Amino acid sequence: MMPGGFWRWEYDGSNDRRASTLHQWEHGTVTTAQRFRSRAWKAVRVSAKVIAVGAIAFVAGAAVAAGPDSAIANAQLRGQLGRLESTLQAREGELALARLEMKRLQAIVRYSDKYDIPADLAAAIYDAARAEGIDPALAFSLVRVESEFRSRAVSSMGAVGLTQVMPSTAQILQPGIERAQLFDRDTNLRLGFRYLNEMLRQYKGDLRLALLAYNRGPGRVDEILRGGGDPSNGYASKVLGRQSE
């Protein structure tokens, strides 16, 4: 949570609907992953077929090129080779995209299983973390410590939502935003991870200090450091410990 305590938060009584992860993946995202795997293998098979057909055409063309009309045959052969190269490049691009999407889906499934949360929530956390430059493993650990993945969580200090954003901090990150908007899953994740990224930049990549500033506020952390003290309060260790579980 942002400046304020993280040891106690209140909940408004409306439990988040936590659908069966297995059910979701069996009827939704797993099917998507399978489609991407199928697409990848199809691209491989098509590419192999293209190579084989192109090779046959190339050999046949080479034989023709040895004849009396070799200049024309050579030109045709070069054209066939160019088309083959273009087709292969397109297939390689499709394969690269399929691999990236498969990697994303595999990570989402892994985090969904690890934290026993719905697949759509795992996808939202993963995508928001990547978009804001935060390591997804750190992002999931932070959300677990802050709110136990409850989008309606409210702390005794007034921090809101999944990442326990303070309304005053949200105003700095997005002027004009209203408190009610912080209960929106995607908005809350985006602002929370953006704030953590800001703290990482402010403390030159020092993850421990960045987490402490996220929790206690950078002003308080700086004040303690200037006085020669240690701003540790257990928060950073808790987040980093959960990350390694």
GROMACS .gro file of C-alpha atoms in nm:
model
  245
    1MET     CA    1   0.000   0.000   0.000
    2MET     CA    2   0.111   0.352  -0.044
    3PRO     CA    3   0.194   0.573   0.256
    4GLY     CA    4   0.016   0.415   0.549
    5GLY     CA    5   0.009   0.084   0.732
    6PHE     CA    6  -0.003  -0.244   0.550
    7TRP     CA    7  -0.072  -0.465   0.849
    8ARG     CA    8  -0.447  -0.410   0.856
    9TRP     CA    9  -0.702  -0.342   0.590
   10GLU     CA   10  -1.078  -0.346   0.595
   11TYR     CA   11  -1.303  -0.509   0.345
   12ASP     CA   12  -1.643  -0.377   0.240
   13GLY     CA   13  -1.810  -0.717   0.260
   14SER     CA   14  -1.859  -0.786  -0.110
   15ASN     CA   15  -1.646  -1.089  -0.186
   16ASP     CA   16  -1.482  -1.093  -0.525
   17ARG     CA   17  -1.617  -1.368  -0.740
   18ARG     CA   18  -1.339  -1.624  -0.759
   19ALA     CA   19  -1.436  -1.861  -1.037
   20SER     CA   20  -1.260  -2.193  -1.064
   21THR     CA   21  -0.926  -2.140  -1.231
   22LEU     CA   22  -0.932  -2.489  -1.375
   23HIS     CA   23  -1.280  -2.433  -1.515
   24GLN     CA   24  -1.176  -2.103  -1.674
   25TRP     CA   25  -0.874  -2.248  -1.841
   26GLU     CA   26  -1.059  -2.558  -1.955
   27HIS     CA   27  -1.329  -2.348  -2.117
   28GLY     CA   28  -1.141  -2.036  -2.216
   29THR     CA   29  -0.775  -1.954  -2.208
   30VAL     CA   30  -0.644  -2.308  -2.237
   31THR     CA   31  -0.834  -2.331  -2.561
   32THR     CA   32  -0.666  -2.008  -2.668
   33ALA     CA   33  -0.325  -2.147  -2.580
   34GLN     CA   34  -0.401  -2.461  -2.774
   35ARG     CA   35  -0.503  -2.252  -3.071
   36PHE     CA   36  -0.171  -2.071  -3.064
   37ARG     CA   37   0.020  -2.397  -3.036
   38SER     CA   38  -0.178  -2.532  -3.329
   39ARG     CA   39  -0.108  -2.216  -3.525
   40ALA     CA   40   0.262  -2.239  -3.450
   41TRP     CA   41   0.286  -2.601  -3.562
   42LYS     CA   42   0.077  -2.525  -3.868
   43ALA     CA   43   0.318  -2.246  -3.956
   44VAL     CA   44   0.608  -2.487  -3.915
   45ARG     CA   45   0.442  -2.745  -4.138
   46VAL     CA   46   0.349  -2.487  -4.399
   47SER     CA   47   0.700  -2.344  -4.391
   48ALA     CA   48   0.848  -2.690  -4.438
   49LYS     CA   49   0.611  -2.753  -4.727
   50VAL     CA   50   0.702  -2.420  -4.883
   51ILE     CA   51   1.071  -2.501  -4.849
   52ALA     CA   52   1.023  -2.843  -5.005
   53VAL     CA   53   0.815  -2.713  -5.295
   54GLY     CA   54   1.053  -2.424  -5.344
   55ALA     CA   55   1.353  -2.655  -5.341
   56ILE     CA   56   1.195  -2.881  -5.603
   57ALA     CA   57   1.111  -2.581  -5.816
   58PHE     CA   58   1.462  -2.447  -5.770
   59VAL     CA   59   1.621  -2.777  -5.880
   60ALA     CA   60   1.386  -2.807  -6.175
   61GLY     CA   61   1.456  -2.448  -6.268
   62ALA     CA   62   1.828  -2.508  -6.247
   63ALA     CA   63   1.795  -2.795  -6.492
   64VAL     CA   64   1.598  -2.575  -6.731
   65ALA     CA   65   1.853  -2.297  -6.689
   66ALA     CA   66   2.116  -2.521  -6.841
   67GLY     CA   67   1.925  -2.522  -7.171
   68PRO     CA   68   1.940  -2.278  -7.462
   69ASP     CA   69   1.701  -2.027  -7.301
   70SER     CA   70   1.914  -2.003  -6.988
   71ALA     CA   71   1.881  -1.624  -6.950
   72ILE     CA   72   1.500  -1.642  -6.931
   73ALA     CA   73   1.514  -1.950  -6.709
   74ASN     CA   74   1.760  -1.781  -6.473
   75ALA     CA   75   1.532  -1.480  -6.440
   76GLN     CA   76   1.237  -1.706  -6.360
   77LEU     CA   77   1.448  -1.893  -6.109
   78ARG     CA   78   1.548  -1.574  -5.933
   79GLY     CA   79   1.183  -1.474  -5.917
   80GLN     CA   80   1.088  -1.807  -5.761
   81LEU     CA   81   1.369  -1.775  -5.509
   82GLY     CA   82   1.259  -1.423  -5.414
   83ARG     CA   83   0.899  -1.534  -5.362
   84LEU     CA   84   1.016  -1.828  -5.152
   85GLU     CA   85   1.227  -1.600  -4.931
   86SER     CA   86   0.933  -1.360  -4.882
   87THR     CA   87   0.703  -1.647  -4.785
   88LEU     CA   88   0.955  -1.783  -4.538
   89GLN     CA   89   1.003  -1.441  -4.377
   90ALA     CA   90   0.626  -1.406  -4.333
   91ARG     CA   91   0.605  -1.752  -4.174
   92GLU     CA   92   0.894  -1.674  -3.942
   93GLY     CA   93   0.711  -1.361  -3.827
   94GLU     CA   94   0.397  -1.561  -3.752
   95LEU     CA   95   0.598  -1.816  -3.558
   96ALA     CA   96   0.769  -1.545  -3.351
   97LEU     CA   97   0.433  -1.389  -3.260
   98ALA     CA   98   0.286  -1.728  -3.173
   99ARG     CA   99   0.582  -1.807  -2.947
  100LEU     CA  100   0.545  -1.474  -2.764
  101GLU     CA  101   0.174  -1.528  -2.705
  102MET     CA  102   0.233  -1.885  -2.589
  103LYS     CA  103   0.493  -1.759  -2.342
  104ARG     CA  104   0.246  -1.499  -2.210
  105LEU     CA  105  -0.034  -1.753  -2.169
  106GLN     CA  106   0.195  -2.003  -1.998
  107ALA     CA  107   0.301  -1.735  -1.748
  108ILE     CA  108  -0.061  -1.637  -1.679
  109VAL     CA  109  -0.158  -1.999  -1.619
  110ARG     CA  110   0.139  -2.041  -1.385
  111TYR     CA  111   0.052  -1.733  -1.175
  112SER     CA  112  -0.317  -1.821  -1.173
  113ASP     CA  113  -0.234  -2.163  -1.031
  114LYS     CA  114   0.032  -2.036  -0.790
  115TYR     CA  115  -0.192  -1.777  -0.625
  116ASP     CA  116  -0.523  -1.958  -0.679
  117ILE     CA  117  -0.682  -1.659  -0.852
  118PRO     CA  118  -0.911  -1.633  -1.156
  119ALA     CA  119  -0.737  -1.643  -1.492
  120ASP     CA  120  -0.870  -1.303  -1.598
  121LEU     CA  121  -0.727  -1.139  -1.286
  122ALA     CA  122  -0.391  -1.309  -1.341
  123ALA     CA  123  -0.391  -1.183  -1.700
  124ALA     CA  124  -0.475  -0.827  -1.588
  125ILE     CA  125  -0.193  -0.821  -1.332
  126TYR     CA  126   0.057  -0.971  -1.574
  127ASP     CA  127  -0.028  -0.735  -1.860
  128ALA     CA  128  -0.037  -0.424  -1.638
  129ALA     CA  129   0.300  -0.511  -1.485
  130ARG     CA  130   0.461  -0.559  -1.825
  131ALA     CA  131   0.307  -0.236  -1.955
  132GLU     CA  132   0.443  -0.037  -1.659
  133GLY     CA  133   0.789  -0.195  -1.662
  134ILE     CA  134   0.748  -0.405  -1.347
  135ASP     CA  135   0.864  -0.765  -1.311
  136PRO     CA  136   0.542  -0.971  -1.309
  137ALA     CA  137   0.671  -1.188  -1.023
  138LEU     CA  138   0.717  -0.875  -0.811
  139ALA     CA  139   0.378  -0.741  -0.918
  140PHE     CA  140   0.190  -1.053  -0.810
  141SER     CA  141   0.372  -1.062  -0.478
  142LEU     CA  142   0.295  -0.697  -0.411
  143VAL     CA  143  -0.076  -0.738  -0.485
  144ARG     CA  144  -0.092  -1.042  -0.258
  145VAL     CA  145   0.070  -0.855   0.032
  146GLU     CA  146  -0.134  -0.540  -0.022
  147SER     CA  147  -0.484  -0.676  -0.072
  148GLU     CA  148  -0.479  -1.056  -0.099
  149PHE     CA  149  -0.611  -0.997  -0.453
  150ARG     CA  150  -0.930  -0.825  -0.330
  151SER     CA  151  -1.026  -0.540  -0.560
  152ARG     CA  152  -1.256  -0.382  -0.298
  153ALA     CA  153  -1.001  -0.380  -0.015
  154VAL     CA  154  -0.975  -0.053   0.181
  155SER     CA  155  -0.709   0.007   0.447
  156SER     CA  156  -0.751   0.189   0.775
  157MET     CA  157  -0.542   0.469   0.620
  158GLY     CA  158  -0.773   0.497   0.319
  159ALA     CA  159  -0.564   0.309   0.061
  160VAL     CA  160  -0.781   0.151  -0.206
  161GLY     CA  161  -0.800  -0.158  -0.421
  162LEU     CA  162  -0.566  -0.430  -0.540
  163THR     CA  163  -0.245  -0.228  -0.507
  164GLN     CA  164  -0.375  -0.015  -0.217
  165VAL     CA  165  -0.337   0.317  -0.393
  166MET     CA  166  -0.381   0.627  -0.178
  167PRO     CA  167  -0.622   0.872  -0.346
  168SER     CA  168  -0.372   1.155  -0.294
  169THR     CA  169  -0.101   0.956  -0.474
  170ALA     CA  170  -0.342   0.868  -0.753
  171GLN     CA  171  -0.409   1.240  -0.803
  172ILE     CA  172  -0.039   1.296  -0.868
  173LEU     CA  173  -0.022   1.009  -1.114
  174GLN     CA  174  -0.350   1.093  -1.287
  175PRO     CA  175  -0.482   1.441  -1.203
  176GLY     CA  176  -0.859   1.455  -1.173
  177ILE     CA  177  -0.910   1.088  -1.095
  178GLU     CA  178  -1.182   1.015  -0.839
  179ARG     CA  179  -1.158   0.773  -0.550
  180ALA     CA  180  -1.433   0.552  -0.691
  181GLN     CA  181  -1.226   0.494  -1.003
  182LEU     CA  182  -0.954   0.330  -0.794
  183PHE     CA  183  -1.182   0.031  -0.741
  184ASP     CA  184  -1.160  -0.041  -1.112
  185ARG     CA  185  -0.924  -0.334  -1.149
  186ASP     CA  186  -0.724  -0.215  -1.449
  187THR     CA  187  -0.701   0.147  -1.332
  188ASN     CA  188  -0.580   0.043  -0.989
  189LEU     CA  189  -0.318  -0.196  -1.124
  190ARG     CA  190  -0.190   0.056  -1.375
  191LEU     CA  191  -0.149   0.335  -1.120
  192GLY     CA  192  -0.006   0.111  -0.848
  193PHE     CA  193   0.259  -0.037  -1.075
  194ARG     CA  194   0.335   0.303  -1.224
  195TYR     CA  195   0.396   0.441  -0.876
  196LEU     CA  196   0.628   0.151  -0.794
  197ASN     CA  197   0.817   0.217  -1.116
  198GLU     CA  198   0.852   0.583  -1.016
  199MET     CA  199   0.996   0.477  -0.681
  200LEU     CA  200   1.242   0.244  -0.854
  201ARG     CA  201   1.363   0.534  -1.068
  202GLN     CA  202   1.380   0.769  -0.771
  203TYR     CA  203   1.591   0.523  -0.572
  204LYS     CA  204   1.806   0.427  -0.871
  205GLY     CA  205   1.685   0.070  -0.896
  206ASP     CA  206   1.720  -0.012  -0.526
  207LEU     CA  207   1.424  -0.247  -0.493
  208ARG     CA  208   1.424  -0.254  -0.113
  209LEU     CA  209   1.412   0.126  -0.082
  210ALA     CA  210   1.157   0.151  -0.363
  211LEU     CA  211   0.925  -0.090  -0.184
  212LEU     CA  212   0.969   0.092   0.147
  213ALA     CA  213   0.889   0.422  -0.025
  214TYR     CA  214   0.584   0.260  -0.186
  215ASN     CA  215   0.464   0.162   0.160
  216ARG     CA  216   0.584   0.446   0.384
  217GLY     CA  217   0.613   0.728   0.134
  218PRO     CA  218   0.938   0.863  -0.015
  219GLY     CA  219   0.935   1.164   0.216
  220ARG     CA  220   0.944   0.949   0.527
  221VAL     CA  221   1.206   0.714   0.384
  222ASP     CA  222   1.431   1.006   0.288
  223GLU     CA  223   1.389   1.164   0.631
  224ILE     CA  224   1.502   0.845   0.804
  225LEU     CA  225   1.795   0.800   0.567
  226ARG     CA  226   1.911   1.159   0.621
  227GLY     CA  227   1.911   1.095   0.994
  228GLY     CA  228   2.132   0.791   0.946
  229GLY     CA  229   1.855   0.546   1.029
  230ASP     CA  230   1.718   0.238   0.860
  231PRO     CA  231   1.367   0.282   0.716
  232SER     CA  232   1.302  -0.093   0.714
  233ASN     CA  233   0.970  -0.193   0.869
  234GLY     CA  234   0.935  -0.547   0.738
  235TYR     CA  235   0.733  -0.455   0.430
  236ALA     CA  236   1.005  -0.503   0.167
  237SER     CA  237   1.108  -0.835   0.318
  238LYS     CA  238   0.747  -0.950   0.317
  239VAL     CA  239   0.696  -0.865  -0.051
  240LEU     CA  240   1.028  -1.010  -0.162
  241GLY     CA  241   0.975  -1.319   0.050
  242ARG     CA  242   0.638  -1.382  -0.109
  243GLN     CA  243   0.794  -1.332  -0.451
  244SER     CA  244   1.035  -1.620  -0.394
  245GLU     CA  245   0.771  -1.864  -0.267
   0.00000   0.00000   0.00000
